Amino acid sequence: EAPGALPRDLEGRRVVVSAGGTAEPLDPVRTLGNRSSGRQGYALARVAAQRGADVTLVAGTTADLDPPAAVDVVRVRTTEEMRTAVLDAGKGAEVVVMAAAVADFRPADVAGFKIKKGPGEPEAIPLTRNPDILAELVAEQVPGRLVLGFAAETGDADHDVLSFGRAKLERKGCDYLVVNAVGGPTGHNAFEGADNEGWLLGADGSSVALPMGSKAALAARVWDTVADRLA
Ligand code: CTP
Ligand code: CA
């Protein structure tokens, strides 16, 4: 789709999108992180800007991606940096989308010097829980602001992806949860692939199927629902 063909249904809307992973230092040269590429968050930011939104993209660790045109990009590394940037940009926003893969834990202590092999070498890395940025956004209860979360789920022997998604939406208390179905029979990996599929679940009980397709196509469907809701 050429940008000219896109609706301008987010004109002037202030939107914050987080993307990529967070990386937690262990010592001056090592980090604990994840393999999120940031592609889905970048697609969400790009499509929102193309549809007229005023977008801040808070980007953690990502693949080597081109910054979306006409988007304010704030680069962060740690969860604490992402938290500060998202909460700050989120103050004036009408929509905040947490597409980032936030590290759930960080090393409890950061060594001041490079950890060496030999006597005194660590046997394990004690971890501590990171703040939950999405939960903090929800707890702020900003009137009229929509908060969207993302979850990658696989299902198990007794639960399908959708029921895990519903449960997580309720637990998280956000307005919408984008549930990505990952690790299916094809071994499809939403983290690194170009394509995505899943559902957009609403706290109002709504659910919209997000068919397998490009991350831009998934972003467009998410923004369709959000734009309707804001209208
Ligand atoms: N999230 C966040 N801060 C964290 C962890 C997660 O803001 N410290 C956000 C993610 O950006 C995502 C949503 O919460 O939008 C769901 O993340 P997920 O990892 O699926 O949820 P968790 O509550 O961390 O559950 P799990 O134990 O399954 O990882
Ligand atoms: Ca998590």
mmCIF file with all atom_site columns, C-alpha atoms in Angstrom, residues 16-224:
data_model
loop_
_atom_site.group_PDB
_atom_site.id
_atom_site.type_symbol
_atom_site.label_atom_id
_atom_site.label_alt_id
_atom_site.label_comp_id
_atom_site.label_asym_id
_atom_site.label_entity_id
_atom_site.label_seq_id
_atom_site.pdbx_PDB_ins_code
_atom_site.Cartn_x
_atom_site.Cartn_y
_atom_site.Cartn_z
_atom_site.occupancy
_atom_site.B_iso_or_equiv
_atom_site.pdbx_formal_charge
_atom_site.auth_seq_id
_atom_site.auth_comp_id
_atom_site.auth_asym_id
_atom_site.auth_atom_id
_atom_site.pdbx_PDB_model_num
ATOM 1   C CA . VAL A 1 16  ? 4.091   6.318   22.086 1.00 0.00 ? 16  VAL A CA 1
ATOM 2   C CA . VAL A 1 17  ? 5.421   2.956   20.924 1.00 0.00 ? 17  VAL A CA 1
ATOM 3   C CA . SER A 1 18  ? 8.163   0.948   22.643 1.00 0.00 ? 18  SER A CA 1
ATOM 4   C CA . ALA A 1 19  ? 10.140  -1.525  20.548 1.00 0.00 ? 19  ALA A CA 1
ATOM 5   C CA . GLY A 1 20  ? 13.008  -3.980  20.780 1.00 0.00 ? 20  GLY A CA 1
ATOM 6   C CA . GLY A 1 21  ? 14.520  -5.598  23.810 1.00 0.00 ? 21  GLY A CA 1
ATOM 7   C CA . THR A 1 22  ? 16.106  -4.242  26.936 1.00 0.00 ? 22  THR A CA 1
ATOM 8   C CA . ALA A 1 23  ? 19.662  -5.149  27.932 1.00 0.00 ? 23  ALA A CA 1
ATOM 9   C CA . GLU A 1 24  ? 20.841  -5.299  31.526 1.00 0.00 ? 24  GLU A CA 1
ATOM 10  C CA . PRO A 1 25  ? 24.512  -4.874  32.405 1.00 0.00 ? 25  PRO A CA 1
ATOM 11  C CA . LEU A 1 26  ? 26.332  -7.674  34.203 1.00 0.00 ? 26  LEU A CA 1
ATOM 12  C CA . ASP A 1 27  ? 29.771  -6.074  34.092 1.00 0.00 ? 27  ASP A CA 1
ATOM 13  C CA . PRO A 1 28  ? 31.308  -3.304  31.943 1.00 0.00 ? 28  PRO A CA 1
ATOM 14  C CA . VAL A 1 29  ? 31.399  -5.526  28.841 1.00 0.00 ? 29  VAL A CA 1
ATOM 15  C CA . ARG A 1 30  ? 28.453  -7.923  29.240 1.00 0.00 ? 30  ARG A CA 1
ATOM 16  C CA . THR A 1 31  ? 24.696  -7.656  29.198 1.00 0.00 ? 31  THR A CA 1
ATOM 17  C CA . LEU A 1 32  ? 21.696  -9.905  29.712 1.00 0.00 ? 32  LEU A CA 1
ATOM 18  C CA . GLY A 1 33  ? 19.099  -9.347  27.029 1.00 0.00 ? 33  GLY A CA 1
ATOM 19  C CA . ASN A 1 34  ? 16.845  -10.943 24.469 1.00 0.00 ? 34  ASN A CA 1
ATOM 20  C CA . ARG A 1 35  ? 16.584  -11.390 20.731 1.00 0.00 ? 35  ARG A CA 1
ATOM 21  C CA . SER A 1 36  ? 13.705  -9.040  19.976 1.00 0.00 ? 36  SER A CA 1
ATOM 22  C CA . SER A 1 37  ? 14.356  -7.418  16.583 1.00 0.00 ? 37  SER A CA 1
ATOM 23  C CA . GLY A 1 38  ? 12.099  -4.416  17.193 1.00 0.00 ? 38  GLY A CA 1
ATOM 24  C CA . ARG A 1 39  ? 10.461  -4.919  13.786 1.00 0.00 ? 39  ARG A CA 1
ATOM 25  C CA . GLN A 1 40  ? 6.874   -5.055  15.042 1.00 0.00 ? 40  GLN A CA 1
ATOM 26  C CA . GLY A 1 41  ? 7.261   -1.921  17.148 1.00 0.00 ? 41  GLY A CA 1
ATOM 27  C CA . TYR A 1 42  ? 8.952   -0.060  14.294 1.00 0.00 ? 42  TYR A CA 1
ATOM 28  C CA . ALA A 1 43  ? 6.106   -1.088  11.959 1.00 0.00 ? 43  ALA A CA 1
ATOM 29  C CA . LEU A 1 44  ? 3.544   0.190   14.473 1.00 0.00 ? 44  LEU A CA 1
ATOM 30  C CA . ALA A 1 45  ? 5.364   3.514   14.764 1.00 0.00 ? 45  ALA A CA 1
ATOM 31  C CA . ARG A 1 46  ? 5.826   3.878   10.998 1.00 0.00 ? 46  ARG A CA 1
ATOM 32  C CA . VAL A 1 47  ? 2.193   3.090   10.159 1.00 0.00 ? 47  VAL A CA 1
ATOM 33  C CA . ALA A 1 48  ? 0.864   5.416   12.886 1.00 0.00 ? 48  ALA A CA 1
ATOM 34  C CA . ALA A 1 49  ? 2.995   8.278   11.522 1.00 0.00 ? 49  ALA A CA 1
ATOM 35  C CA . GLN A 1 50  ? 1.830   7.539   7.967  1.00 0.00 ? 50  GLN A CA 1
ATOM 36  C CA . ARG A 1 51  ? -1.744  7.837   9.232  1.00 0.00 ? 51  ARG A CA 1
ATOM 37  C CA . GLY A 1 52  ? -1.088  11.252  10.759 1.00 0.00 ? 52  GLY A CA 1
ATOM 38  C CA . ALA A 1 53  ? -0.099  10.495  14.364 1.00 0.00 ? 53  ALA A CA 1
ATOM 39  C CA . ASP A 1 54  ? 2.564   12.382  16.266 1.00 0.00 ? 54  ASP A CA 1
ATOM 40  C CA . VAL A 1 55  ? 4.750   9.422   17.246 1.00 0.00 ? 55  VAL A CA 1
ATOM 41  C CA . THR A 1 56  ? 7.499   8.852   19.811 1.00 0.00 ? 56  THR A CA 1
ATOM 42  C CA . LEU A 1 57  ? 9.306   5.531   19.358 1.00 0.00 ? 57  LEU A CA 1
ATOM 43  C CA . VAL A 1 58  ? 11.207  4.349   22.434 1.00 0.00 ? 58  VAL A CA 1
ATOM 44  C CA . ALA A 1 59  ? 13.657  1.844   20.990 1.00 0.00 ? 59  ALA A CA 1
ATOM 45  C CA . GLY A 1 60  ? 15.736  -0.561  23.042 1.00 0.00 ? 60  GLY A CA 1
ATOM 46  C CA . THR A 1 61  ? 18.121  -3.105  21.535 1.00 0.00 ? 61  THR A CA 1
ATOM 47  C CA . THR A 1 62  ? 17.043  -3.910  17.986 1.00 0.00 ? 62  THR A CA 1
ATOM 48  C CA . ALA A 1 63  ? 18.250  -5.332  14.716 1.00 0.00 ? 63  ALA A CA 1
ATOM 49  C CA . ASP A 1 64  ? 19.798  -2.778  12.374 1.00 0.00 ? 64  ASP A CA 1
ATOM 50  C CA . LEU A 1 65  ? 16.538  -1.088  11.353 1.00 0.00 ? 65  LEU A CA 1
ATOM 51  C CA . ASP A 1 66  ? 15.971  2.131   9.447  1.00 0.00 ? 66  ASP A CA 1
ATOM 52  C CA . PRO A 1 67  ? 14.337  4.705   11.730 1.00 0.00 ? 67  PRO A CA 1
ATOM 53  C CA . PRO A 1 68  ? 10.758  5.356   10.556 1.00 0.00 ? 68  PRO A CA 1
ATOM 54  C CA . ALA A 1 69  ? 10.273  8.671   8.753  1.00 0.00 ? 69  ALA A CA 1
ATOM 55  C CA . ALA A 1 70  ? 8.741   11.538  10.721 1.00 0.00 ? 70  ALA A CA 1
ATOM 56  C CA . VAL A 1 71  ? 8.971   9.688   14.052 1.00 0.00 ? 71  VAL A CA 1
ATOM 57  C CA . ASP A 1 72  ? 10.758  10.915  17.164 1.00 0.00 ? 72  ASP A CA 1
ATOM 58  C CA . VAL A 1 73  ? 13.140  8.110   18.172 1.00 0.00 ? 73  VAL A CA 1
ATOM 59  C CA . VAL A 1 74  ? 14.439  7.818   21.754 1.00 0.00 ? 74  VAL A CA 1
ATOM 60  C CA . ARG A 1 75  ? 17.152  5.161   22.143 1.00 0.00 ? 75  ARG A CA 1
ATOM 61  C CA . VAL A 1 76  ? 17.420  3.292   25.433 1.00 0.00 ? 76  VAL A CA 1
ATOM 62  C CA . ARG A 1 77  ? 19.251  0.205   26.689 1.00 0.00 ? 77  ARG A CA 1
ATOM 63  C CA . THR A 1 78  ? 18.180  -0.841  30.170 1.00 0.00 ? 78  THR A CA 1
ATOM 64  C CA . THR A 1 79  ? 14.668  -1.448  31.458 1.00 0.00 ? 79  THR A CA 1
ATOM 65  C CA . GLU A 1 80  ? 15.061  1.501   33.825 1.00 0.00 ? 80  GLU A CA 1
ATOM 66  C CA . GLU A 1 81  ? 15.922  3.786   30.876 1.00 0.00 ? 81  GLU A CA 1
ATOM 67  C CA . MET A 1 82  ? 12.957  2.449   28.923 1.00 0.00 ? 82  MET A CA 1
ATOM 68  C CA . ARG A 1 83  ? 10.695  2.971   31.920 1.00 0.00 ? 83  ARG A CA 1
ATOM 69  C CA . THR A 1 84  ? 11.734  6.610   32.297 1.00 0.00 ? 84  THR A CA 1
ATOM 70  C CA . ALA A 1 85  ? 11.405  7.343   28.556 1.00 0.00 ? 85  ALA A CA 1
ATOM 71  C CA . VAL A 1 86  ? 8.017   5.621   28.181 1.00 0.00 ? 86  VAL A CA 1
ATOM 72  C CA . LEU A 1 87  ? 6.457   7.153   31.306 1.00 0.00 ? 87  LEU A CA 1
ATOM 73  C CA . ASP A 1 88  ? 7.771   10.573  30.323 1.00 0.00 ? 88  ASP A CA 1
ATOM 74  C CA . ALA A 1 89  ? 6.605   10.465  26.678 1.00 0.00 ? 89  ALA A CA 1
ATOM 75  C CA . GLY A 1 90  ? 3.390   8.771   27.798 1.00 0.00 ? 90  GLY A CA 1
ATOM 76  C CA . LYS A 1 91  ? 2.344   11.772  29.885 1.00 0.00 ? 91  LYS A CA 1
ATOM 77  C CA . GLY A 1 92  ? 0.836   13.665  26.963 1.00 0.00 ? 92  GLY A CA 1
ATOM 78  C CA . ALA A 1 93  ? -0.107  10.622  24.883 1.00 0.00 ? 93  ALA A CA 1
ATOM 79  C CA . GLU A 1 94  ? -3.513  9.297   23.886 1.00 0.00 ? 94  GLU A CA 1
ATOM 80  C CA . VAL A 1 95  ? -2.126  5.844   23.097 1.00 0.00 ? 95  VAL A CA 1
ATOM 81  C CA . VAL A 1 96  ? 0.839   3.938   24.525 1.00 0.00 ? 96  VAL A CA 1
ATOM 82  C CA . VAL A 1 97  ? 1.839   0.646   22.907 1.00 0.00 ? 97  VAL A CA 1
ATOM 83  C CA . MET A 1 98  ? 4.280   -1.601  24.779 1.00 0.00 ? 98  MET A CA 1
ATOM 84  C CA . ALA A 1 99  ? 5.620   -3.684  21.909 1.00 0.00 ? 99  ALA A CA 1
ATOM 85  C CA . ALA A 1 100 ? 9.035   -3.973  23.585 1.00 0.00 ? 100 ALA A CA 1
ATOM 86  C CA . ALA A 1 101 ? 10.327  -7.265  24.948 1.00 0.00 ? 101 ALA A CA 1
ATOM 87  C CA . VAL A 1 102 ? 11.236  -5.987  28.394 1.00 0.00 ? 102 VAL A CA 1
ATOM 88  C CA . ALA A 1 103 ? 13.734  -8.097  30.349 1.00 0.00 ? 103 ALA A CA 1
ATOM 89  C CA . ASP A 1 104 ? 11.823  -9.543  33.289 1.00 0.00 ? 104 ASP A CA 1
ATOM 90  C CA . PHE A 1 105 ? 15.003  -9.753  35.379 1.00 0.00 ? 105 PHE A CA 1
ATOM 91  C CA . ARG A 1 106 ? 18.370  -8.060  35.671 1.00 0.00 ? 106 ARG A CA 1
ATOM 92  C CA . PRO A 1 107 ? 21.574  -9.105  37.431 1.00 0.00 ? 107 PRO A CA 1
ATOM 93  C CA . ALA A 1 108 ? 21.191  -8.197  41.108 1.00 0.00 ? 108 ALA A CA 1
ATOM 94  C CA . ASP A 1 109 ? 24.686  -6.692  41.144 1.00 0.00 ? 109 ASP A CA 1
ATOM 95  C CA . VAL A 1 110 ? 26.675  -5.068  38.373 1.00 0.00 ? 110 VAL A CA 1
ATOM 96  C CA . ALA A 1 111 ? 30.393  -5.811  38.677 1.00 0.00 ? 111 ALA A CA 1
ATOM 97  C CA . GLY A 1 112 ? 32.560  -2.706  38.443 1.00 0.00 ? 112 GLY A CA 1
ATOM 98  C CA . PHE A 1 113 ? 35.274  -4.659  36.622 1.00 0.00 ? 113 PHE A CA 1
ATOM 99  C CA . LYS A 1 114 ? 35.168  -7.336  33.944 1.00 0.00 ? 114 LYS A CA 1
ATOM 100 C CA . ILE A 1 115 ? 34.413  -10.702 35.526 1.00 0.00 ? 115 ILE A CA 1
ATOM 101 C CA . LYS A 1 116 ? 37.390  -13.069 35.049 1.00 0.00 ? 116 LYS A CA 1
ATOM 102 C CA . LYS A 1 117 ? 37.822  -16.828 34.997 1.00 0.00 ? 117 LYS A CA 1
ATOM 103 C CA . GLY A 1 118 ? 39.694  -18.419 37.881 1.00 0.00 ? 118 GLY A CA 1
ATOM 104 C CA . PRO A 1 119 ? 39.450  -18.211 41.674 1.00 0.00 ? 119 PRO A CA 1
ATOM 105 C CA . GLY A 1 120 ? 36.288  -16.479 42.785 1.00 0.00 ? 120 GLY A CA 1
ATOM 106 C CA . GLU A 1 121 ? 34.582  -16.909 39.424 1.00 0.00 ? 121 GLU A CA 1
ATOM 107 C CA . PRO A 1 122 ? 30.777  -16.870 39.710 1.00 0.00 ? 122 PRO A CA 1
ATOM 108 C CA . GLU A 1 123 ? 28.797  -20.104 39.718 1.00 0.00 ? 123 GLU A CA 1
ATOM 109 C CA . ALA A 1 124 ? 25.521  -18.357 39.073 1.00 0.00 ? 124 ALA A CA 1
ATOM 110 C CA . ILE A 1 125 ? 24.142  -14.918 38.366 1.00 0.00 ? 125 ILE A CA 1
ATOM 111 C CA . PRO A 1 126 ? 21.651  -13.758 41.015 1.00 0.00 ? 126 PRO A CA 1
ATOM 112 C CA . LEU A 1 127 ? 18.763  -11.917 39.404 1.00 0.00 ? 127 LEU A CA 1
ATOM 113 C CA . THR A 1 128 ? 16.274  -9.361  40.576 1.00 0.00 ? 128 THR A CA 1
ATOM 114 C CA . ARG A 1 129 ? 12.865  -8.512  39.137 1.00 0.00 ? 129 ARG A CA 1
ATOM 115 C CA . ASN A 1 130 ? 12.576  -5.503  36.841 1.00 0.00 ? 130 ASN A CA 1
ATOM 116 C CA . PRO A 1 131 ? 9.741   -2.987  37.147 1.00 0.00 ? 131 PRO A CA 1
ATOM 117 C CA . ASP A 1 132 ? 6.706   -3.768  34.987 1.00 0.00 ? 132 ASP A CA 1
ATOM 118 C CA . ILE A 1 133 ? 6.351   -0.710  32.744 1.00 0.00 ? 133 ILE A CA 1
ATOM 119 C CA . LEU A 1 134 ? 2.973   -1.748  31.359 1.00 0.00 ? 134 LEU A CA 1
ATOM 120 C CA . ALA A 1 135 ? 1.616   -2.242  34.877 1.00 0.00 ? 135 ALA A CA 1
ATOM 121 C CA . GLU A 1 136 ? 2.837   1.233   35.835 1.00 0.00 ? 136 GLU A CA 1
ATOM 122 C CA . LEU A 1 137 ? 1.139   2.781   32.796 1.00 0.00 ? 137 LEU A CA 1
ATOM 123 C CA . VAL A 1 138 ? -2.102  1.025   33.719 1.00 0.00 ? 138 VAL A CA 1
ATOM 124 C CA . ALA A 1 139 ? -1.793  2.111   37.359 1.00 0.00 ? 139 ALA A CA 1
ATOM 125 C CA . GLU A 1 140 ? -1.486  5.761   36.277 1.00 0.00 ? 140 GLU A CA 1
ATOM 126 C CA . GLN A 1 141 ? -5.119  5.543   35.098 1.00 0.00 ? 141 GLN A CA 1
ATOM 127 C CA . VAL A 1 142 ? -4.798  8.528   32.762 1.00 0.00 ? 142 VAL A CA 1
ATOM 128 C CA . PRO A 1 143 ? -8.363  9.293   31.627 1.00 0.00 ? 143 PRO A CA 1
ATOM 129 C CA . GLY A 1 144 ? -8.934  8.720   27.915 1.00 0.00 ? 144 GLY A CA 1
ATOM 130 C CA . ARG A 1 145 ? -5.489  7.209   27.330 1.00 0.00 ? 145 ARG A CA 1
ATOM 131 C CA . LEU A 1 146 ? -5.380  3.743   25.793 1.00 0.00 ? 146 LEU A CA 1
ATOM 132 C CA . VAL A 1 147 ? -2.664  1.309   26.857 1.00 0.00 ? 147 VAL A CA 1
ATOM 133 C CA . LEU A 1 148 ? -1.802  -1.662  24.649 1.00 0.00 ? 148 LEU A CA 1
ATOM 134 C CA . GLY A 1 149 ? 0.361   -4.623  25.594 1.00 0.00 ? 149 GLY A CA 1
ATOM 135 C CA . PHE A 1 150 ? 1.912   -7.392  23.559 1.00 0.00 ? 150 PHE A CA 1
ATOM 136 C CA . ALA A 1 151 ? 2.322   -11.042 24.445 1.00 0.00 ? 151 ALA A CA 1
ATOM 137 C CA . ALA A 1 152 ? 3.947   -13.926 22.624 1.00 0.00 ? 152 ALA A CA 1
ATOM 138 C CA . GLU A 1 153 ? 2.259   -17.167 23.612 1.00 0.00 ? 153 GLU A CA 1
ATOM 139 C CA . THR A 1 154 ? 2.569   -20.782 22.542 1.00 0.00 ? 154 THR A CA 1
ATOM 140 C CA . GLY A 1 155 ? -0.278  -22.529 24.352 1.00 0.00 ? 155 GLY A CA 1
ATOM 141 C CA . ASP A 1 156 ? 0.301   -25.871 26.075 1.00 0.00 ? 156 ASP A CA 1
ATOM 142 C CA . ALA A 1 157 ? -1.410  -29.257 26.328 1.00 0.00 ? 157 ALA A CA 1
ATOM 143 C CA . ASP A 1 158 ? -4.449  -27.837 28.144 1.00 0.00 ? 158 ASP A CA 1
ATOM 144 C CA . HIS A 1 159 ? -4.668  -24.212 26.961 1.00 0.00 ? 159 HIS A CA 1
ATOM 145 C CA . ASP A 1 160 ? -4.711  -22.583 23.576 1.00 0.00 ? 160 ASP A CA 1
ATOM 146 C CA . VAL A 1 161 ? -2.990  -19.320 22.760 1.00 0.00 ? 161 VAL A CA 1
ATOM 147 C CA . LEU A 1 162 ? -6.256  -17.386 23.003 1.00 0.00 ? 162 LEU A CA 1
ATOM 148 C CA . SER A 1 163 ? -7.086  -18.496 26.535 1.00 0.00 ? 163 SER A CA 1
ATOM 149 C CA . PHE A 1 164 ? -3.563  -17.639 27.701 1.00 0.00 ? 164 PHE A CA 1
ATOM 150 C CA . GLY A 1 165 ? -4.016  -14.254 26.004 1.00 0.00 ? 165 GLY A CA 1
ATOM 151 C CA . ARG A 1 166 ? -7.343  -13.559 27.721 1.00 0.00 ? 166 ARG A CA 1
ATOM 152 C CA . ALA A 1 167 ? -5.868  -14.447 31.099 1.00 0.00 ? 167 ALA A CA 1
ATOM 153 C CA . LYS A 1 168 ? -2.847  -12.204 30.530 1.00 0.00 ? 168 LYS A CA 1
ATOM 154 C CA . LEU A 1 169 ? -5.041  -9.290  29.392 1.00 0.00 ? 169 LEU A CA 1
ATOM 155 C CA . GLU A 1 170 ? -7.028  -9.555  32.617 1.00 0.00 ? 170 GLU A CA 1
ATOM 156 C CA . ARG A 1 171 ? -3.907  -9.862  34.738 1.00 0.00 ? 171 ARG A CA 1
ATOM 157 C CA . LYS A 1 172 ? -2.242  -6.885  33.025 1.00 0.00 ? 172 LYS A CA 1
ATOM 158 C CA . GLY A 1 173 ? -5.340  -4.665  33.132 1.00 0.00 ? 173 GLY A CA 1
ATOM 159 C CA . CYS A 1 174 ? -4.509  -2.868  29.869 1.00 0.00 ? 174 CYS A CA 1
ATOM 160 C CA . ASP A 1 175 ? -7.114  -1.844  27.289 1.00 0.00 ? 175 ASP A CA 1
ATOM 161 C CA . TYR A 1 176 ? -5.865  -4.167  24.542 1.00 0.00 ? 176 TYR A CA 1
ATOM 162 C CA . LEU A 1 177 ? -3.447  -7.039  24.257 1.00 0.00 ? 177 LEU A CA 1
ATOM 163 C CA . VAL A 1 178 ? -1.913  -8.113  20.962 1.00 0.00 ? 178 VAL A CA 1
ATOM 164 C CA . VAL A 1 179 ? -1.361  -11.838 21.301 1.00 0.00 ? 179 VAL A CA 1
ATOM 165 C CA . ASN A 1 180 ? 1.197   -13.293 18.932 1.00 0.00 ? 180 ASN A CA 1
ATOM 166 C CA . ALA A 1 181 ? 0.932   -17.002 18.316 1.00 0.00 ? 181 ALA A CA 1
ATOM 167 C CA . VAL A 1 182 ? 4.505   -18.294 18.338 1.00 0.00 ? 182 VAL A CA 1
ATOM 168 C CA . GLY A 1 183 ? 6.266   -21.617 18.162 1.00 0.00 ? 183 GLY A CA 1
ATOM 169 C CA . GLY A 1 184 ? 3.497   -23.341 16.219 1.00 0.00 ? 184 GLY A CA 1
ATOM 170 C CA . PRO A 1 185 ? 3.990   -26.498 14.174 1.00 0.00 ? 185 PRO A CA 1
ATOM 171 C CA . THR A 1 186 ? 5.928   -24.487 11.605 1.00 0.00 ? 186 THR A CA 1
ATOM 172 C CA . GLY A 1 187 ? 8.305   -23.298 14.325 1.00 0.00 ? 187 GLY A CA 1
ATOM 173 C CA . HIS A 1 188 ? 7.447   -19.775 13.294 1.00 0.00 ? 188 HIS A CA 1
ATOM 174 C CA . ASN A 1 189 ? 9.319   -17.254 15.404 1.00 0.00 ? 189 ASN A CA 1
ATOM 175 C CA . ALA A 1 190 ? 7.547   -13.898 15.835 1.00 0.00 ? 190 ALA A CA 1
ATOM 176 C CA . PHE A 1 191 ? 10.697  -12.429 17.368 1.00 0.00 ? 191 PHE A CA 1
ATOM 177 C CA . GLU A 1 192 ? 12.912  -12.653 14.334 1.00 0.00 ? 192 GLU A CA 1
ATOM 178 C CA . GLY A 1 193 ? 10.658  -13.274 11.353 1.00 0.00 ? 193 GLY A CA 1
ATOM 179 C CA . ALA A 1 194 ? 9.163   -10.721 9.016  1.00 0.00 ? 194 ALA A CA 1
ATOM 180 C CA . ASP A 1 195 ? 5.641   -12.079 9.548  1.00 0.00 ? 195 ASP A CA 1
ATOM 181 C CA . ASN A 1 196 ? 3.296   -12.250 12.495 1.00 0.00 ? 196 ASN A CA 1
ATOM 182 C CA . GLU A 1 197 ? -0.153  -13.567 13.346 1.00 0.00 ? 197 GLU A CA 1
ATOM 183 C CA . GLY A 1 198 ? -2.419  -13.573 16.349 1.00 0.00 ? 198 GLY A CA 1
ATOM 184 C CA . TRP A 1 199 ? -5.304  -11.714 17.945 1.00 0.00 ? 199 TRP A CA 1
ATOM 185 C CA . LEU A 1 200 ? -6.061  -8.270  19.214 1.00 0.00 ? 200 LEU A CA 1
ATOM 186 C CA . LEU A 1 201 ? -7.994  -8.764  22.440 1.00 0.00 ? 201 LEU A CA 1
ATOM 187 C CA . GLY A 1 202 ? -9.908  -5.912  24.065 1.00 0.00 ? 202 GLY A CA 1
ATOM 188 C CA . ALA A 1 203 ? -10.751 -5.464  27.741 1.00 0.00 ? 203 ALA A CA 1
ATOM 189 C CA . ASP A 1 204 ? -14.290 -4.825  26.423 1.00 0.00 ? 204 ASP A CA 1
ATOM 190 C CA . GLY A 1 205 ? -14.397 -8.497  25.364 1.00 0.00 ? 205 GLY A CA 1
ATOM 191 C CA . SER A 1 206 ? -13.690 -7.779  21.698 1.00 0.00 ? 206 SER A CA 1
ATOM 192 C CA . SER A 1 207 ? -11.333 -9.924  19.684 1.00 0.00 ? 207 SER A CA 1
ATOM 193 C CA . VAL A 1 208 ? -10.003 -9.297  16.192 1.00 0.00 ? 208 VAL A CA 1
ATOM 194 C CA . ALA A 1 209 ? -8.077  -11.979 14.320 1.00 0.00 ? 209 ALA A CA 1
ATOM 195 C CA . LEU A 1 210 ? -4.725  -10.828 12.977 1.00 0.00 ? 210 LEU A CA 1
ATOM 196 C CA . PRO A 1 211 ? -4.032  -13.155 10.067 1.00 0.00 ? 211 PRO A CA 1
ATOM 197 C CA . MET A 1 212 ? -0.510  -14.230 9.128  1.00 0.00 ? 212 MET A CA 1
ATOM 198 C CA . GLY A 1 213 ? 1.046   -11.382 7.245  1.00 0.00 ? 213 GLY A CA 1
ATOM 199 C CA . SER A 1 214 ? 3.642   -8.661  7.365  1.00 0.00 ? 214 SER A CA 1
ATOM 200 C CA . LYS A 1 215 ? 4.283   -6.748  10.561 1.00 0.00 ? 215 LYS A CA 1
ATOM 201 C CA . ALA A 1 216 ? 3.075   -3.622  8.705  1.00 0.00 ? 216 ALA A CA 1
ATOM 202 C CA . ALA A 1 217 ? -0.214  -5.373  7.911  1.00 0.00 ? 217 ALA A CA 1
ATOM 203 C CA . LEU A 1 218 ? -0.603  -6.410  11.544 1.00 0.00 ? 218 LEU A CA 1
ATOM 204 C CA . ALA A 1 219 ? 0.172   -2.846  12.617 1.00 0.00 ? 219 ALA A CA 1
ATOM 205 C CA . ALA A 1 220 ? -2.475  -1.513  10.234 1.00 0.00 ? 220 ALA A CA 1
ATOM 206 C CA . ARG A 1 221 ? -5.134  -3.782  11.749 1.00 0.00 ? 221 ARG A CA 1
ATOM 207 C CA . VAL A 1 222 ? -4.198  -2.742  15.259 1.00 0.00 ? 222 VAL A CA 1
ATOM 208 C CA . TRP A 1 223 ? -4.423  0.944   14.326 1.00 0.00 ? 223 TRP A CA 1
ATOM 209 C CA . ASP A 1 224 ? -7.812  0.365   12.607 1.00 0.00 ? 224 ASP A CA 1
#
